[in-house]
XYZ file of C-alpha atoms in Angstrom:
229
model
C -63.283 -83.941 -60.456
C -59.797 -83.893 -62.049
C -57.108 -85.724 -60.165
C -54.684 -83.526 -58.295
C -51.087 -83.993 -59.336
C -49.000 -85.612 -56.609
C -46.257 -83.262 -55.433
C -42.710 -84.535 -55.281
C -41.358 -85.022 -51.770
C -38.079 -83.427 -50.712
C -36.398 -86.847 -50.849
C -37.630 -87.345 -54.411
C -36.402 -83.924 -55.527
C -32.997 -84.507 -53.943
C -32.803 -87.932 -55.569
C -33.447 -86.468 -59.028
C -30.998 -83.589 -58.479
C -28.327 -86.020 -57.250
C -28.768 -88.248 -60.292
C -28.656 -85.209 -62.580
C -25.488 -83.716 -61.090
C -23.650 -87.032 -60.892
C -24.794 -88.010 -64.373
C -23.452 -84.779 -65.834
C -20.223 -85.151 -63.870
C -19.679 -88.724 -65.074
C -20.476 -87.673 -68.626
C -17.823 -84.961 -68.507
C -15.111 -87.191 -67.030
C -15.875 -90.355 -69.005
C -16.084 -88.782 -72.459
C -13.193 -86.420 -71.736
C -11.058 -89.455 -70.897
C -12.098 -91.220 -74.098
C -11.541 -88.328 -76.506
C -8.263 -87.252 -74.845
C -6.982 -90.810 -75.118
C -7.930 -91.152 -78.786
C -6.662 -87.656 -79.623
C -3.286 -88.440 -78.096
C -2.986 -91.442 -80.418
C -4.143 -89.780 -83.648
C -5.351 -86.462 -85.055
C -8.289 -87.777 -87.106
C -11.262 -85.714 -85.924
C -13.708 -88.207 -87.415
C -12.285 -91.061 -85.341
C -12.169 -88.899 -82.218
C -15.780 -87.808 -82.695
C -17.006 -91.370 -83.284
C -15.221 -92.657 -80.190
C -16.735 -89.841 -78.149
C -20.235 -90.524 -79.461
C -19.839 -94.242 -78.726
C -18.709 -93.449 -75.187
C -21.606 -91.049 -74.754
C -24.210 -93.607 -75.823
C -22.681 -96.424 -73.789
C -22.349 -94.212 -70.733
C -25.891 -92.897 -71.046
C -27.357 -96.389 -71.050
C -25.013 -97.588 -68.312
C -25.756 -94.650 -66.024
C -29.514 -94.854 -66.541
C -29.608 -98.598 -65.895
C -27.272 -98.207 -62.928
C -29.537 -95.611 -61.328
C -32.610 -97.723 -61.999
C -31.048 -100.840 -60.455
C -29.578 -98.930 -57.499
C -32.749 -97.080 -56.522
C -34.920 -100.161 -57.167
C -32.701 -102.187 -54.843
C -32.965 -99.474 -52.203
C -36.758 -99.447 -52.555
C -36.895 -103.245 -52.224
C -34.737 -103.116 -49.097
C -36.913 -100.416 -47.552
C -40.079 -102.359 -48.402
C -38.677 -105.444 -46.688
C -37.735 -103.360 -43.640
C -41.287 -102.011 -43.399
C -42.708 -105.536 -43.605
C -40.371 -106.769 -40.861
C -41.190 -103.842 -38.607
C -44.919 -104.317 -39.151
C -44.538 -107.952 -38.054
C -42.556 -106.874 -34.977
C -45.258 -104.413 -33.948
C -47.946 -107.049 -34.397
C -46.127 -109.797 -32.507
C -43.685 -108.044 -30.183
C -45.077 -104.581 -29.543
C -43.626 -104.299 -26.025
C -40.128 -105.089 -27.311
C -40.371 -102.429 -30.002
C -41.736 -99.960 -27.473
C -38.780 -100.688 -25.199
C -36.301 -100.353 -28.067
C -37.579 -96.903 -29.022
C -37.875 -95.755 -25.399
C -34.304 -96.861 -24.663
C -33.084 -95.085 -27.780
C -34.679 -91.837 -26.656
C -33.357 -92.307 -23.131
C -29.841 -92.829 -24.489
C -29.921 -89.256 -25.788
C -29.942 -88.024 -22.200
C -33.615 -87.526 -21.370
C -35.220 -89.131 -18.340
C -36.918 -92.530 -18.439
C -40.274 -90.948 -17.624
C -40.027 -88.439 -20.464
C -38.725 -91.099 -22.887
C -41.676 -93.343 -22.000
C -44.145 -90.495 -22.504
C -42.626 -89.516 -25.853
C -42.625 -93.122 -27.084
C -46.242 -93.612 -26.033
C -47.412 -90.457 -27.789
C -45.472 -91.099 -30.998
C -46.486 -94.747 -31.313
C -50.132 -93.930 -30.651
C -50.175 -91.587 -33.647
C -48.389 -93.530 -36.406
C -46.665 -96.613 -34.950
C -45.297 -98.151 -38.148
C -43.737 -94.974 -39.534
C -42.217 -94.090 -36.167
C -40.859 -97.585 -35.549
C -39.332 -97.833 -39.044
C -37.742 -94.408 -38.750
C -36.246 -95.128 -35.335
C -34.965 -98.626 -36.145
C -33.895 -98.229 -39.789
C -33.358 -94.505 -40.166
C -35.634 -93.686 -43.108
C -39.099 -92.233 -43.503
C -41.506 -94.694 -45.177
C -43.560 -91.784 -46.490
C -40.625 -90.406 -48.468
C -40.136 -92.744 -51.408
C -37.731 -92.208 -54.272
C -38.473 -93.121 -57.875
C -36.119 -95.425 -59.763
C -37.568 -94.262 -63.094
C -37.088 -90.577 -62.250
C -33.460 -91.196 -61.277
C -32.844 -93.181 -64.465
C -34.380 -90.467 -66.651
C -32.359 -87.775 -64.887
C -29.131 -89.681 -65.601
C -30.203 -90.426 -69.162
C -30.553 -86.709 -69.820
C -27.644 -85.351 -67.786
C -24.918 -87.785 -68.895
C -25.021 -86.855 -72.608
C -25.456 -83.201 -71.633
C -22.202 -83.323 -69.709
C -20.559 -85.300 -72.513
C -21.183 -82.568 -75.070
C -18.545 -80.225 -73.627
C -15.425 -82.400 -74.037
C -16.738 -83.807 -77.322
C -17.253 -80.367 -78.869
C -14.012 -79.005 -77.431
C -11.814 -81.796 -78.811
C -13.325 -81.648 -82.292
C -13.925 -77.911 -82.783
C -10.728 -76.311 -81.517
C -7.681 -76.050 -83.813
C -5.298 -78.992 -83.852
C -2.478 -77.267 -81.982
C -4.576 -76.224 -78.988
C -7.447 -78.696 -78.858
C -5.989 -80.896 -76.119
C -5.200 -77.950 -73.848
C -8.537 -76.270 -74.603
C -10.416 -79.472 -73.795
C -8.583 -79.918 -70.486
C -9.349 -76.335 -69.477
C -13.010 -76.652 -70.469
C -13.320 -79.902 -68.540
C -11.719 -78.402 -65.421
C -14.188 -75.506 -65.477
C -17.110 -77.899 -65.874
C -15.862 -80.133 -63.049
C -15.572 -77.139 -60.735
C -19.236 -76.373 -61.413
C -20.486 -79.941 -60.931
C -18.279 -80.485 -57.871
C -19.625 -77.315 -56.295
C -23.211 -78.305 -57.120
C -22.768 -81.808 -55.699
C -21.278 -80.443 -52.473
C -24.068 -77.900 -52.110
C -26.675 -80.601 -52.636
C -25.056 -82.927 -50.113
C -24.182 -80.264 -47.555
C -20.456 -81.046 -47.820
C -17.479 -78.700 -47.887
C -17.452 -77.154 -51.350
C -13.714 -76.545 -51.592
C -12.742 -80.141 -50.877
C -15.456 -81.466 -53.169
C -14.302 -79.273 -56.050
C -10.667 -80.278 -55.572
C -11.553 -83.999 -55.480
C -13.663 -83.628 -58.592
C -10.996 -81.781 -60.556
C -8.241 -84.168 -59.447
C -10.281 -87.212 -60.479
C -10.926 -85.666 -63.891
C -7.272 -84.734 -64.398
C -6.115 -88.229 -63.393
C -8.605 -89.794 -65.807
C -7.408 -87.626 -68.684
C -3.748 -88.161 -67.767
C -4.104 -91.956 -67.748
C -6.014 -92.122 -71.046
C -3.587 -89.639 -72.633
C -0.662 -91.812 -71.577
C -2.318 -94.968 -72.916
C -3.219 -93.255 -76.180
C 0.359 -91.989 -76.574
C 1.645 -95.554 -76.394
C -0.308 -96.357 -79.567
C 0.342 -93.043 -81.349
C 1.213 -93.210 -85.004
């Protein structure tokens, strides 16, 4: 029989979407800062394009490796937590039972009901329940470091394309302004998407995203202007 393809868990899907949105956002801001800074120092489109491409490649590798290291570290930490909790259940079951019961009771339910709930939950899947209650994550929902790295590797250069094309394709007299406007629009979209994904307030997230992008471009523009010739 052919093997059935394993479906992605909700945690895995969210992890990939998060890496994609943040990768695109970082690509927009990072490369926009680079090309704005170089463009403020000189008008050579070839030099601006090369600096943007270099920033895109460096950022792509950096983001992908950063996601891989970050998620791998999280997975290692979770694995260690599961091992520790398994040892606790084997050697100190009554203590773990009491910890979970007390946690339930602290929410306002009676001791009798908390004891009953703890007994029923631990009789079904003790390790998963104990890990979730003590460490706050579900051992069955595992995220993939490779998937996060690939998502960043694709999304960072995708986001980088906008400022790179804007700064090199628009006419000389409007290219800086056109790039800033294009970047602001893109940051509104990624800020809104990130807030929606994380369940945060969209307005504040968009404002923070746009402000961070504007500050980045302002700083690199100022530095580039110091070396203008």
